[in-house]
Amino acid sequence: MKDAIPYGRQSITQDDIDAVVETLTADYLTQGPKVKEFEDKFAAYVGSKYAVAVNNATSGLHLAVLALGLKAGERVITTPITFAASANCVRYADGEVWFADIDPDTYLLCLKSTKKLIESKPKGFFKGIIPVDFAGLPVNLEAFRALAQEHDLWIVEDACHAPGGYFTDSNGNKQMCGNGNYADIGIFSFHPVKHIACGEGGMVTTNSEKLYKKLASLRTHGITKENMAENHGGWFYEMQELGYNYRLTDIQSALGITQLSKNKAGVARRNEIADRYKQAFKNKIKFQSLPSKTQNAHHLFVIEVDDRKGLYDFLKSHHIFAQIHYIPVHTLPYYKEIGYDNANLNNSENYYSKCISLPMYPSLTDKEQEFVIEKVLSYIHG
Ligand SMILES: *Cc1c(COP(=O)(O)O)cnc(C)c1O
């Protein structure tokens, strides 16, 4: 194989191109009808009441903690095995980030560790939890909601890896990631390595009308033409709170709409690829476990190996560009410096010493995957 095989990549086809080109000659490049259409279709897809399109998921996370009223010094729990943005949003609001450990088999924020951390502190110490559907595997939010309820916490589901993923609740109902039934707010990313590519982009979902209005206002400077105290004419608006410009454009939304329409097939293909990896590695290599009646949306396919750097370099020499997800957030220099380094997060650190993400994207061909599998197995077995 001479072409490089990355760990993830977007799939752009003619219908995507046509949709974007069409918006370029339409009346609106931004703040037009495509944004609302994308929001409505996205909400329908995940099963939430509301969706707010934003310029990226990091902005979405920022808006989420602001809408939930996070204030300076307030504390939020998240997982160390995530992209830094899941934690950074708390810092944007001058909150404190606390980390609980992961489960060593699912690699998700561990309910037990989270409960233990919460119960080791006085009531009211924490304000919220940000669990992450890591690699595309949905967190059991029904269980987290019960814990959150007990301690009066909000939940922001970082579902950036998981559009199309679901778990099954105790009543046997499928719960799609980001549907807002158990979390207050869900967050999705449309960065090109994620399922739906908009260049940059994100979506914030919720079932709460109050949160929806707050998110929509904060996304666009806190400026409104509705519910004004006074109205001096058609030009008039009020800025009722300090917001941001976190808007998505119509150009990006048009791409998001066509990309979204292919996500179901994309997730199915990702699961086919995962099944082939699992078949090849069963009883040989450890991979992320799958709780029953759960659909992993498979942003990633992660395995654990003892000589991780060796495998990474070996694959690279064959033009297979695996990746590591993630360096534990609490060990990043910024977080070390502000004193989050002394936590007892052995599962996360042990996981990080072994994890490696193999190529996983719908357009990965069977032949390419066979090549990857063959190289991985040949390295492991010498
Ligand atoms: C990609 C990602 C983000 C940030 O997404 P952007 O759209 O790039 O801002 C946040 N959380 C997780 C888990 C991610 O993977």
mmCIF file of C-alpha atoms and ligand atoms in Angstrom:
data_model
loop_
_atom_site.group_PDB
_atom_site.id
_atom_site.type_symbol
_atom_site.label_atom_id
_atom_site.label_comp_id
_atom_site.label_asym_id
_atom_site.label_seq_id
_atom_site.Cartn_x
_atom_site.Cartn_y
_atom_site.Cartn_z
ATOM 1 C CA MET A 1 0.000 0.000 0.000
ATOM 2 C CA LYS A 2 1.547 3.303 -0.936
ATOM 3 C CA ASP A 3 -1.282 5.631 0.064
ATOM 4 C CA ALA A 4 -1.221 6.782 3.650
ATOM 5 C CA ILE A 5 -3.979 5.420 5.885
ATOM 6 C CA PRO A 6 -4.942 7.950 8.562
ATOM 7 C CA TYR A 7 -6.789 7.096 11.803
ATOM 8 C CA GLY A 8 -9.792 9.093 10.667
ATOM 9 C CA ARG A 9 -10.944 11.191 7.748
ATOM 10 C CA GLN A 10 -14.001 12.892 6.304
ATOM 11 C CA SER A 11 -16.063 11.549 3.387
ATOM 12 C CA ILE A 12 -17.141 14.330 1.038
ATOM 13 C CA THR A 13 -19.190 13.373 -2.014
ATOM 14 C CA GLN A 14 -20.861 15.260 -4.870
ATOM 15 C CA ASP A 15 -24.115 15.907 -2.970
ATOM 16 C CA ASP A 16 -22.091 17.706 -0.265
ATOM 17 C CA ILE A 17 -20.324 19.816 -2.877
ATOM 18 C CA ASP A 18 -23.578 20.702 -4.648
ATOM 19 C CA ALA A 19 -25.231 21.741 -1.384
ATOM 20 C CA VAL A 20 -22.368 24.059 -0.466
ATOM 21 C CA VAL A 21 -22.119 25.594 -3.930
ATOM 22 C CA GLU A 22 -25.844 26.307 -3.840
ATOM 23 C CA THR A 23 -25.549 28.364 -0.634
ATOM 24 C CA LEU A 24 -22.743 30.429 -2.157
ATOM 25 C CA THR A 25 -25.135 32.002 -4.632
ATOM 26 C CA ALA A 26 -28.132 32.146 -2.258
ATOM 27 C CA ASP A 27 -29.176 35.240 -0.292
ATOM 28 C CA TYR A 28 -27.521 34.272 2.967
ATOM 29 C CA LEU A 29 -24.001 33.080 3.651
ATOM 30 C CA THR A 30 -24.739 33.167 7.353
ATOM 31 C CA GLN A 31 -27.808 33.676 9.616
ATOM 32 C CA GLY A 32 -30.037 32.308 6.863
ATOM 33 C CA PRO A 33 -32.428 29.354 6.527
ATOM 34 C CA LYS A 34 -29.833 26.554 6.373
ATOM 35 C CA VAL A 35 -28.857 26.972 10.020
ATOM 36 C CA LYS A 36 -32.406 26.407 11.249
ATOM 37 C CA GLU A 37 -32.906 23.521 8.833
ATOM 38 C CA PHE A 38 -29.731 21.858 10.115
ATOM 39 C CA GLU A 39 -30.792 22.412 13.731
ATOM 40 C CA ASP A 40 -34.245 20.945 13.132
ATOM 41 C CA LYS A 41 -32.898 17.910 11.297
ATOM 42 C CA PHE A 42 -30.213 17.309 13.875
ATOM 43 C CA ALA A 43 -32.699 17.523 16.764
ATOM 44 C CA ALA A 44 -34.981 15.063 14.943
ATOM 45 C CA TYR A 45 -32.073 12.683 14.346
ATOM 46 C CA VAL A 46 -30.935 12.472 17.978
ATOM 47 C CA GLY A 47 -34.438 12.891 19.395
ATOM 48 C CA SER A 48 -33.959 16.131 21.345
ATOM 49 C CA LYS A 49 -36.526 18.954 21.493
ATOM 50 C CA TYR A 50 -34.033 21.698 20.636
ATOM 51 C CA ALA A 51 -30.706 22.114 18.885
ATOM 52 C CA VAL A 52 -28.469 25.172 18.633
ATOM 53 C CA ALA A 53 -25.789 25.207 15.920
ATOM 54 C CA VAL A 54 -22.457 26.721 16.934
ATOM 55 C CA ASN A 55 -19.105 27.403 15.273
ATOM 56 C CA ASN A 56 -17.435 24.459 17.029
ATOM 57 C CA ALA A 57 -18.035 22.084 19.921
ATOM 58 C CA THR A 58 -15.618 23.946 22.184
ATOM 59 C CA SER A 59 -17.859 27.022 21.904
ATOM 60 C CA GLY A 60 -20.818 24.723 22.522
ATOM 61 C CA LEU A 61 -19.272 23.428 25.736
ATOM 62 C CA HIS A 62 -18.558 27.002 26.836
ATOM 63 C CA LEU A 63 -22.161 28.043 26.188
ATOM 64 C CA ALA A 64 -23.421 24.943 27.991
ATOM 65 C CA VAL A 65 -21.671 25.694 31.279
ATOM 66 C CA LEU A 66 -22.676 29.381 31.033
ATOM 67 C CA ALA A 67 -26.312 28.498 30.336
ATOM 68 C CA LEU A 68 -26.261 26.202 33.357
ATOM 69 C CA GLY A 69 -25.026 29.130 35.438
ATOM 70 C CA LEU A 70 -21.500 27.974 36.293
ATOM 71 C CA LYS A 71 -19.718 30.669 38.296
ATOM 72 C CA ALA A 72 -16.111 31.332 39.269
ATOM 73 C CA GLY A 73 -14.770 28.827 41.765
ATOM 74 C CA GLU A 74 -17.560 26.280 41.228
ATOM 75 C CA ARG A 75 -16.490 22.684 40.691
ATOM 76 C CA VAL A 76 -17.231 20.261 37.884
ATOM 77 C CA ILE A 77 -16.204 16.624 37.399
ATOM 78 C CA THR A 78 -15.062 15.170 34.094
ATOM 79 C CA THR A 79 -12.937 12.316 32.744
ATOM 80 C CA PRO A 80 -9.184 12.626 32.106
ATOM 81 C CA ILE A 81 -9.511 10.504 28.952
ATOM 82 C CA THR A 82 -10.989 13.094 26.640
ATOM 83 C CA PHE A 83 -10.012 15.988 24.439
ATOM 84 C CA ALA A 84 -8.920 18.970 26.561
ATOM 85 C CA ALA A 85 -11.994 21.005 25.545
ATOM 86 C CA SER A 86 -14.279 18.896 27.799
ATOM 87 C CA ALA A 87 -12.388 20.330 30.777
ATOM 88 C CA ASN A 88 -11.381 23.708 29.353
ATOM 89 C CA CYS A 89 -14.976 24.947 29.177
ATOM 90 C CA VAL A 90 -15.070 24.912 32.983
ATOM 91 C CA ARG A 91 -11.894 26.997 33.104
ATOM 92 C CA TYR A 92 -13.370 29.545 30.652
ATOM 93 C CA ALA A 93 -15.957 30.269 33.340
ATOM 94 C CA ASP A 94 -13.209 30.286 36.028
ATOM 95 C CA GLY A 95 -14.577 27.077 37.496
ATOM 96 C CA GLU A 96 -12.484 24.257 38.953
ATOM 97 C CA VAL A 97 -12.042 20.965 37.094
ATOM 98 C CA TRP A 98 -11.992 17.746 39.107
ATOM 99 C CA PHE A 99 -11.244 14.417 37.520
ATOM 100 C CA ALA A 100 -12.682 11.017 38.369
ATOM 101 C CA ASP A 101 -11.125 7.848 36.983
ATOM 102 C CA ILE A 102 -12.245 5.777 33.998
ATOM 103 C CA ASP A 103 -13.533 2.224 33.865
ATOM 104 C CA PRO A 104 -10.620 0.058 32.651
ATOM 105 C CA ASP A 105 -12.773 -1.848 30.132
ATOM 106 C CA THR A 106 -15.171 0.717 28.651
ATOM 107 C CA TYR A 107 -12.697 3.624 29.070
ATOM 108 C CA LEU A 108 -15.663 5.796 30.095
ATOM 109 C CA LEU A 109 -15.927 7.971 33.200
ATOM 110 C CA CYS A 110 -16.524 5.454 35.993
ATOM 111 C CA LEU A 111 -19.802 5.885 37.870
ATOM 112 C CA LYS A 112 -18.341 4.383 41.034
ATOM 113 C CA SER A 113 -15.270 6.640 41.028
ATOM 114 C CA THR A 114 -17.470 9.659 40.365
ATOM 115 C CA LYS A 115 -19.788 8.715 43.235
ATOM 116 C CA LYS A 116 -16.828 8.172 45.548
ATOM 117 C CA LEU A 117 -15.368 11.566 44.675
ATOM 118 C CA ILE A 118 -18.708 13.316 45.201
ATOM 119 C CA GLU A 119 -19.325 11.576 48.522
ATOM 120 C CA SER A 120 -15.847 12.418 49.799
ATOM 121 C CA LYS A 121 -16.839 16.100 49.845
ATOM 122 C CA PRO A 122 -19.546 18.084 51.644
ATOM 123 C CA LYS A 123 -22.975 18.466 50.012
ATOM 124 C CA GLY A 124 -23.005 21.187 47.351
ATOM 125 C CA PHE A 125 -19.248 20.955 46.705
ATOM 126 C CA PHE A 126 -19.767 20.073 43.024
ATOM 127 C CA LYS A 127 -22.123 21.681 40.516
ATOM 128 C CA GLY A 128 -22.011 19.391 37.536
ATOM 129 C CA ILE A 129 -20.620 16.406 35.667
ATOM 130 C CA ILE A 130 -19.347 16.299 32.077
ATOM 131 C CA PRO A 131 -19.248 12.634 30.992
ATOM 132 C CA VAL A 132 -17.864 11.883 27.537
ATOM 133 C CA ASP A 133 -19.146 9.221 25.110
ATOM 134 C CA PHE A 134 -15.538 8.280 24.510
ATOM 135 C CA ALA A 135 -14.640 6.737 21.134
ATOM 136 C CA GLY A 136 -18.381 6.715 20.375
ATOM 137 C CA LEU A 137 -19.436 4.485 23.268
ATOM 138 C CA PRO A 138 -22.436 6.016 25.044
ATOM 139 C CA VAL A 139 -22.234 6.655 28.770
ATOM 140 C CA ASN A 140 -25.140 5.132 30.706
ATOM 141 C CA LEU A 141 -26.692 8.476 31.534
ATOM 142 C CA GLU A 142 -29.638 6.951 33.345
ATOM 143 C CA ALA A 143 -27.229 5.829 36.069
ATOM 144 C CA PHE A 144 -25.399 9.169 36.074
ATOM 145 C CA ARG A 145 -28.709 11.025 36.287
ATOM 146 C CA ALA A 146 -29.679 9.126 39.427
ATOM 147 C CA LEU A 147 -26.376 10.131 41.022
ATOM 148 C CA ALA A 148 -26.721 13.723 39.810
ATOM 149 C CA GLN A 149 -30.253 13.951 41.151
ATOM 150 C CA GLU A 150 -29.132 12.814 44.566
ATOM 151 C CA HIS A 151 -26.496 15.549 44.720
ATOM 152 C CA ASP A 152 -28.280 18.278 42.798
ATOM 153 C CA LEU A 153 -25.839 18.335 39.878
ATOM 154 C CA TRP A 154 -26.320 19.130 36.221
ATOM 155 C CA ILE A 155 -24.993 16.905 33.418
ATOM 156 C CA VAL A 156 -23.453 18.024 30.129
ATOM 157 C CA GLU A 157 -23.002 15.035 27.828
ATOM 158 C CA ASP A 158 -19.955 15.526 25.630
ATOM 159 C CA ALA A 159 -21.240 13.462 22.694
ATOM 160 C CA CYS A 160 -18.654 14.735 20.197
ATOM 161 C CA HIS A 161 -17.666 11.148 19.387
ATOM 162 C CA ALA A 162 -21.119 9.691 19.316
ATOM 163 C CA PRO A 163 -23.802 10.972 16.913
ATOM 164 C CA GLY A 164 -25.896 7.868 16.228
ATOM 165 C CA GLY A 165 -24.802 5.994 19.347
ATOM 166 C CA TYR A 166 -27.307 4.796 21.924
ATOM 167 C CA PHE A 167 -27.607 2.851 25.159
ATOM 168 C CA THR A 168 -30.688 1.010 26.383
ATOM 169 C CA ASP A 169 -32.238 2.209 29.634
ATOM 170 C CA SER A 170 -33.774 0.079 32.394
ATOM 171 C CA ASN A 171 -37.185 0.246 30.678
ATOM 172 C CA GLY A 172 -35.726 -1.207 27.491
ATOM 173 C CA ASN A 173 -35.853 2.100 25.605
ATOM 174 C CA LYS A 174 -33.076 3.105 23.239
ATOM 175 C CA GLN A 175 -31.545 6.376 24.375
ATOM 176 C CA MET A 176 -29.745 8.169 21.569
ATOM 177 C CA CYS A 177 -26.692 10.209 22.517
ATOM 178 C CA GLY A 178 -27.616 13.852 22.952
ATOM 179 C CA ASN A 179 -31.379 13.243 23.184
ATOM 180 C CA GLY A 180 -31.564 15.207 26.420
ATOM 181 C CA ASN A 181 -33.618 12.658 28.340
ATOM 182 C CA TYR A 182 -31.012 12.236 31.073
ATOM 183 C CA ALA A 183 -28.427 14.971 30.434
ATOM 184 C CA ASP A 184 -29.333 18.652 30.590
ATOM 185 C CA ILE A 185 -27.311 19.455 27.488
ATOM 186 C CA GLY A 186 -25.564 17.405 24.772
ATOM 187 C CA ILE A 187 -22.604 18.577 22.665
ATOM 188 C CA PHE A 188 -21.526 17.469 19.173
ATOM 189 C CA SER A 189 -18.548 18.414 16.993
ATOM 190 C CA PHE A 190 -18.374 18.717 13.224
ATOM 191 C CA HIS A 191 -14.595 18.813 12.982
ATOM 192 C CA PRO A 192 -13.546 16.744 9.927
ATOM 193 C CA VAL A 193 -12.197 13.833 11.991
ATOM 194 C CA LYS A 194 -15.626 13.416 13.629
ATOM 195 C CA HIS A 195 -18.655 11.741 11.989
ATOM 196 C CA ILE A 196 -20.174 14.832 10.391
ATOM 197 C CA ALA A 197 -17.751 17.215 8.715
ATOM 198 C CA CYS A 198 -18.487 20.951 8.449
ATOM 199 C CA GLY A 199 -14.872 22.148 8.463
ATOM 200 C CA GLU A 200 -15.554 23.573 11.896
ATOM 201 C CA GLY A 201 -18.899 23.332 13.617
ATOM 202 C CA GLY A 202 -20.870 22.019 16.530
ATOM 203 C CA MET A 203 -24.363 21.415 17.880
ATOM 204 C CA VAL A 204 -25.810 21.861 21.346
ATOM 205 C CA THR A 205 -28.940 19.853 22.138
ATOM 206 C CA THR A 206 -31.386 20.103 25.027
ATOM 207 C CA ASN A 207 -34.978 19.361 26.004
ATOM 208 C CA SER A 208 -35.280 22.464 28.173
ATOM 209 C CA GLU A 209 -36.896 25.514 26.596
ATOM 210 C CA LYS A 210 -35.243 27.747 29.167
ATOM 211 C CA LEU A 211 -31.759 26.420 28.389
ATOM 212 C CA TYR A 212 -32.485 26.591 24.670
ATOM 213 C CA LYS A 213 -33.324 30.291 24.868
ATOM 214 C CA LYS A 214 -30.269 31.015 26.963
ATOM 215 C CA LEU A 215 -27.975 29.097 24.583
ATOM 216 C CA ALA A 216 -29.441 30.855 21.534
ATOM 217 C CA SER A 217 -28.989 34.273 23.124
ATOM 218 C CA LEU A 218 -25.413 33.648 24.303
ATOM 219 C CA ARG A 219 -24.494 32.338 20.841
ATOM 220 C CA THR A 220 -25.223 35.698 19.286
ATOM 221 C CA HIS A 221 -23.865 38.415 21.607
ATOM 222 C CA GLY A 222 -26.783 38.260 24.045
ATOM 223 C CA ILE A 223 -28.587 40.473 21.553
ATOM 224 C CA THR A 224 -32.320 40.041 20.957
ATOM 225 C CA LYS A 225 -35.253 41.652 19.195
ATOM 226 C CA GLU A 226 -37.717 39.723 21.322
ATOM 227 C CA ASN A 227 -39.079 40.530 24.780
ATOM 228 C CA MET A 228 -37.603 44.026 24.698
ATOM 229 C CA ALA A 229 -38.432 46.576 27.384
ATOM 230 C CA GLU A 230 -38.777 49.251 24.700
ATOM 231 C CA ASN A 231 -39.036 49.264 20.923
ATOM 232 C CA HIS A 232 -38.008 52.387 19.042
ATOM 233 C CA GLY A 233 -38.493 50.957 15.534
ATOM 234 C CA GLY A 234 -37.567 48.220 13.114
ATOM 235 C CA TRP A 235 -33.827 48.687 13.618
ATOM 236 C CA PHE A 236 -34.013 48.387 17.371
ATOM 237 C CA TYR A 237 -32.461 45.625 19.443
ATOM 238 C CA GLU A 238 -31.338 45.092 22.997
ATOM 239 C CA MET A 239 -28.238 43.438 24.371
ATOM 240 C CA GLN A 240 -29.591 41.820 27.484
ATOM 241 C CA GLU A 241 -26.506 39.901 28.602
ATOM 242 C CA LEU A 242 -22.873 39.485 27.605
ATOM 243 C CA GLY A 243 -22.782 36.894 24.840
ATOM 244 C CA TYR A 244 -20.446 35.814 22.060
ATOM 245 C CA ASN A 245 -20.384 35.318 18.316
ATOM 246 C CA TYR A 246 -20.376 31.525 18.217
ATOM 247 C CA ARG A 247 -22.552 31.180 15.113
ATOM 248 C CA LEU A 248 -22.336 28.547 12.396
ATOM 249 C CA THR A 249 -22.619 29.800 8.780
ATOM 250 C CA ASP A 250 -25.211 28.742 6.192
ATOM 251 C CA ILE A 251 -22.356 27.394 4.066
ATOM 252 C CA GLN A 252 -21.320 25.052 6.873
ATOM 253 C CA SER A 253 -24.924 24.194 7.747
ATOM 254 C CA ALA A 254 -25.637 23.161 4.146
ATOM 255 C CA LEU A 255 -22.691 20.769 4.367
ATOM 256 C CA GLY A 256 -23.892 19.600 7.778
ATOM 257 C CA ILE A 257 -27.330 18.734 6.392
ATOM 258 C CA THR A 258 -26.004 16.467 3.633
ATOM 259 C CA GLN A 259 -23.417 14.962 5.959
ATOM 260 C CA LEU A 260 -26.068 14.257 8.605
ATOM 261 C CA SER A 261 -28.249 12.461 6.046
ATOM 262 C CA LYS A 262 -25.421 9.915 5.596
ATOM 263 C CA ASN A 263 -24.574 9.440 9.258
ATOM 264 C CA LYS A 264 -26.746 6.395 9.809
ATOM 265 C CA ALA A 265 -24.985 4.542 6.994
ATOM 266 C CA GLY A 266 -21.646 5.867 8.247
ATOM 267 C CA VAL A 267 -22.216 4.482 11.741
ATOM 268 C CA ALA A 268 -23.261 1.126 10.262
ATOM 269 C CA ARG A 269 -20.064 1.006 8.206
ATOM 270 C CA ARG A 270 -17.979 2.008 11.249
ATOM 271 C CA ASN A 271 -19.539 -0.913 13.140
ATOM 272 C CA GLU A 272 -18.715 -3.283 10.290
ATOM 273 C CA ILE A 273 -15.100 -2.158 10.492
ATOM 274 C CA ALA A 274 -15.139 -2.551 14.290
ATOM 275 C CA ASP A 275 -16.523 -6.077 13.986
ATOM 276 C CA ARG A 276 -13.698 -7.058 11.651
ATOM 277 C CA TYR A 277 -11.090 -5.655 14.030
ATOM 278 C CA LYS A 278 -12.713 -7.499 16.940
ATOM 279 C CA GLN A 279 -12.806 -10.766 15.059
ATOM 280 C CA ALA A 280 -9.143 -10.439 14.144
ATOM 281 C CA PHE A 281 -7.991 -9.403 17.638
ATOM 282 C CA LYS A 282 -10.235 -11.557 19.843
ATOM 283 C CA ASN A 283 -8.239 -13.263 22.625
ATOM 284 C CA LYS A 284 -5.089 -11.624 21.273
ATOM 285 C CA ILE A 285 -5.390 -7.902 21.898
ATOM 286 C CA LYS A 286 -7.513 -5.952 24.362
ATOM 287 C CA PHE A 287 -10.056 -3.547 22.828
ATOM 288 C CA GLN A 288 -12.829 -1.328 24.210
ATOM 289 C CA SER A 289 -15.632 -3.469 25.613
ATOM 290 C CA LEU A 290 -19.257 -2.982 24.563
ATOM 291 C CA PRO A 291 -22.005 -3.141 27.198
ATOM 292 C CA SER A 292 -25.042 -5.085 25.972
ATOM 293 C CA LYS A 293 -27.795 -3.340 24.016
ATOM 294 C CA THR A 294 -25.480 -0.436 23.306
ATOM 295 C CA GLN A 295 -24.531 0.999 19.940
ATOM 296 C CA ASN A 296 -20.987 2.334 19.799
ATOM 297 C CA ALA A 297 -20.938 5.070 17.133
ATOM 298 C CA HIS A 298 -17.206 4.331 16.729
ATOM 299 C CA HIS A 299 -15.509 7.619 16.209
ATOM 300 C CA LEU A 300 -12.454 5.572 17.192
ATOM 301 C CA PHE A 301 -11.338 1.980 17.464
ATOM 302 C CA VAL A 302 -8.952 1.758 20.410
ATOM 303 C CA ILE A 303 -6.748 -1.187 21.350
ATOM 304 C CA GLU A 304 -4.294 -1.598 24.225
ATOM 305 C CA VAL A 305 -0.796 -2.981 23.693
ATOM 306 C CA ASP A 306 2.244 -3.139 25.969
ATOM 307 C CA ASP A 307 4.711 -1.740 23.452
ATOM 308 C CA ARG A 308 2.514 1.072 22.239
ATOM 309 C CA LYS A 309 5.262 3.358 20.941
ATOM 310 C CA GLY A 310 6.820 0.426 19.103
ATOM 311 C CA LEU A 311 3.537 -0.364 17.371
ATOM 312 C CA TYR A 312 2.868 3.305 16.591
ATOM 313 C CA ASP A 313 6.292 3.694 14.930
ATOM 314 C CA PHE A 314 6.010 0.353 13.131
ATOM 315 C CA LEU A 315 2.603 1.259 11.666
ATOM 316 C CA LYS A 316 3.924 4.688 10.693
ATOM 317 C CA SER A 317 6.784 3.027 8.778
ATOM 318 C CA HIS A 318 4.038 1.314 6.751
ATOM 319 C CA HIS A 319 2.183 4.625 6.210
ATOM 320 C CA ILE A 320 -0.519 3.720 8.703
ATOM 321 C CA PHE A 321 -1.044 6.788 10.855
ATOM 322 C CA ALA A 322 -2.523 5.564 14.106
ATOM 323 C CA GLN A 323 -3.194 8.100 16.852
ATOM 324 C CA ILE A 324 -3.274 8.236 20.649
ATOM 325 C CA HIS A 325 -6.517 9.271 22.383
ATOM 326 C CA TYR A 326 -5.814 10.855 24.762
ATOM 327 C CA ILE A 327 -2.985 12.148 26.882
ATOM 328 C CA PRO A 328 -4.819 12.303 30.255
ATOM 329 C CA VAL A 329 -5.987 15.897 30.639
ATOM 330 C CA HIS A 330 -4.776 16.183 34.257
ATOM 331 C CA THR A 331 -1.191 15.500 33.097
ATOM 332 C CA LEU A 332 -1.136 18.325 30.516
ATOM 333 C CA PRO A 333 1.231 21.112 31.635
ATOM 334 C CA TYR A 334 -1.561 23.677 32.064
ATOM 335 C CA TYR A 335 -3.544 21.403 34.357
ATOM 336 C CA LYS A 336 -0.427 20.301 36.224
ATOM 337 C CA GLU A 337 0.429 23.907 36.865
ATOM 338 C CA ILE A 338 -2.914 24.703 38.411
ATOM 339 C CA GLY A 339 -2.588 21.716 40.689
ATOM 340 C CA TYR A 340 -4.777 18.966 39.256
ATOM 341 C CA ASP A 341 -1.871 16.588 38.973
ATOM 342 C CA ASN A 342 -2.046 14.822 42.319
ATOM 343 C CA ALA A 343 -5.251 12.919 41.728
ATOM 344 C CA ASN A 344 -5.407 9.144 42.015
ATOM 345 C CA LEU A 345 -6.256 8.260 38.434
ATOM 346 C CA ASN A 346 -4.466 4.966 37.937
ATOM 347 C CA ASN A 347 -6.873 3.466 35.406
ATOM 348 C CA SER A 348 -6.552 6.526 33.185
ATOM 349 C CA GLU A 349 -2.779 6.593 33.383
ATOM 350 C CA ASN A 350 -2.499 2.856 32.828
ATOM 351 C CA TYR A 351 -4.853 3.099 29.847
ATOM 352 C CA TYR A 352 -2.822 5.945 28.371
ATOM 353 C CA SER A 353 0.396 3.921 28.572
ATOM 354 C CA LYS A 354 -1.120 1.289 26.259
ATOM 355 C CA CYS A 355 -3.817 2.859 24.082
ATOM 356 C CA ILE A 356 -3.614 3.336 20.340
ATOM 357 C CA SER A 357 -6.417 4.233 17.902
ATOM 358 C CA LEU A 358 -6.452 2.318 14.625
ATOM 359 C CA PRO A 359 -7.863 3.648 11.331
ATOM 360 C CA MET A 360 -11.654 4.010 11.598
ATOM 361 C CA TYR A 361 -13.730 5.886 9.022
ATOM 362 C CA PRO A 362 -16.487 4.826 6.604
ATOM 363 C CA SER A 363 -14.372 5.083 3.448
ATOM 364 C CA LEU A 364 -11.644 2.801 4.831
ATOM 365 C CA THR A 365 -11.658 -0.082 2.341
ATOM 366 C CA ASP A 366 -11.680 -3.756 3.317
ATOM 367 C CA LYS A 367 -8.311 -4.118 1.648
ATOM 368 C CA GLU A 368 -6.826 -1.240 3.604
ATOM 369 C CA GLN A 369 -8.249 -2.647 6.830
ATOM 370 C CA GLU A 370 -6.794 -6.080 6.105
ATOM 371 C CA PHE A 371 -3.419 -4.425 5.627
ATOM 372 C CA VAL A 372 -3.769 -2.658 9.000
ATOM 373 C CA ILE A 373 -4.822 -5.869 10.768
ATOM 374 C CA GLU A 374 -1.989 -7.825 9.221
ATOM 375 C CA LYS A 375 0.587 -5.226 10.290
ATOM 376 C CA VAL A 376 -0.783 -4.997 13.845
ATOM 377 C CA LEU A 377 -0.799 -8.779 14.293
ATOM 378 C CA SER A 378 2.626 -9.195 12.742
ATOM 379 C CA TYR A 379 4.047 -6.609 15.149
ATOM 380 C CA ILE A 380 2.392 -8.135 18.211
ATOM 381 C CA HIS A 381 3.506 -11.660 17.384
ATOM 382 C CA GLY A 382 6.948 -10.657 16.091
HETATM 383 C C1 LIG B 1 -13.448 17.154 19.076
HETATM 384 C C2 LIG B 1 -13.873 17.213 20.488
HETATM 385 C C3 LIG B 1 -14.228 18.411 21.131
HETATM 386 C C4 LIG B 1 -14.050 19.753 20.490
HETATM 387 O O1 LIG B 1 -14.631 19.852 19.252
HETATM 388 P P1 LIG B 1 -14.355 21.104 18.311
HETATM 389 O O2 LIG B 1 -15.531 21.119 17.383
HETATM 390 O O3 LIG B 1 -13.074 20.842 17.602
HETATM 391 O O4 LIG B 1 -14.289 22.331 19.158
HETATM 392 C C5 LIG B 1 -14.704 18.336 22.420
HETATM 393 N N1 LIG B 1 -14.805 17.161 23.078
HETATM 394 C C6 LIG B 1 -14.442 16.002 22.498
HETATM 395 C C7 LIG B 1 -14.595 14.743 23.266
HETATM 396 C C8 LIG B 1 -13.953 16.000 21.199
HETATM 397 O O5 LIG B 1 -13.567 14.849 20.643
#
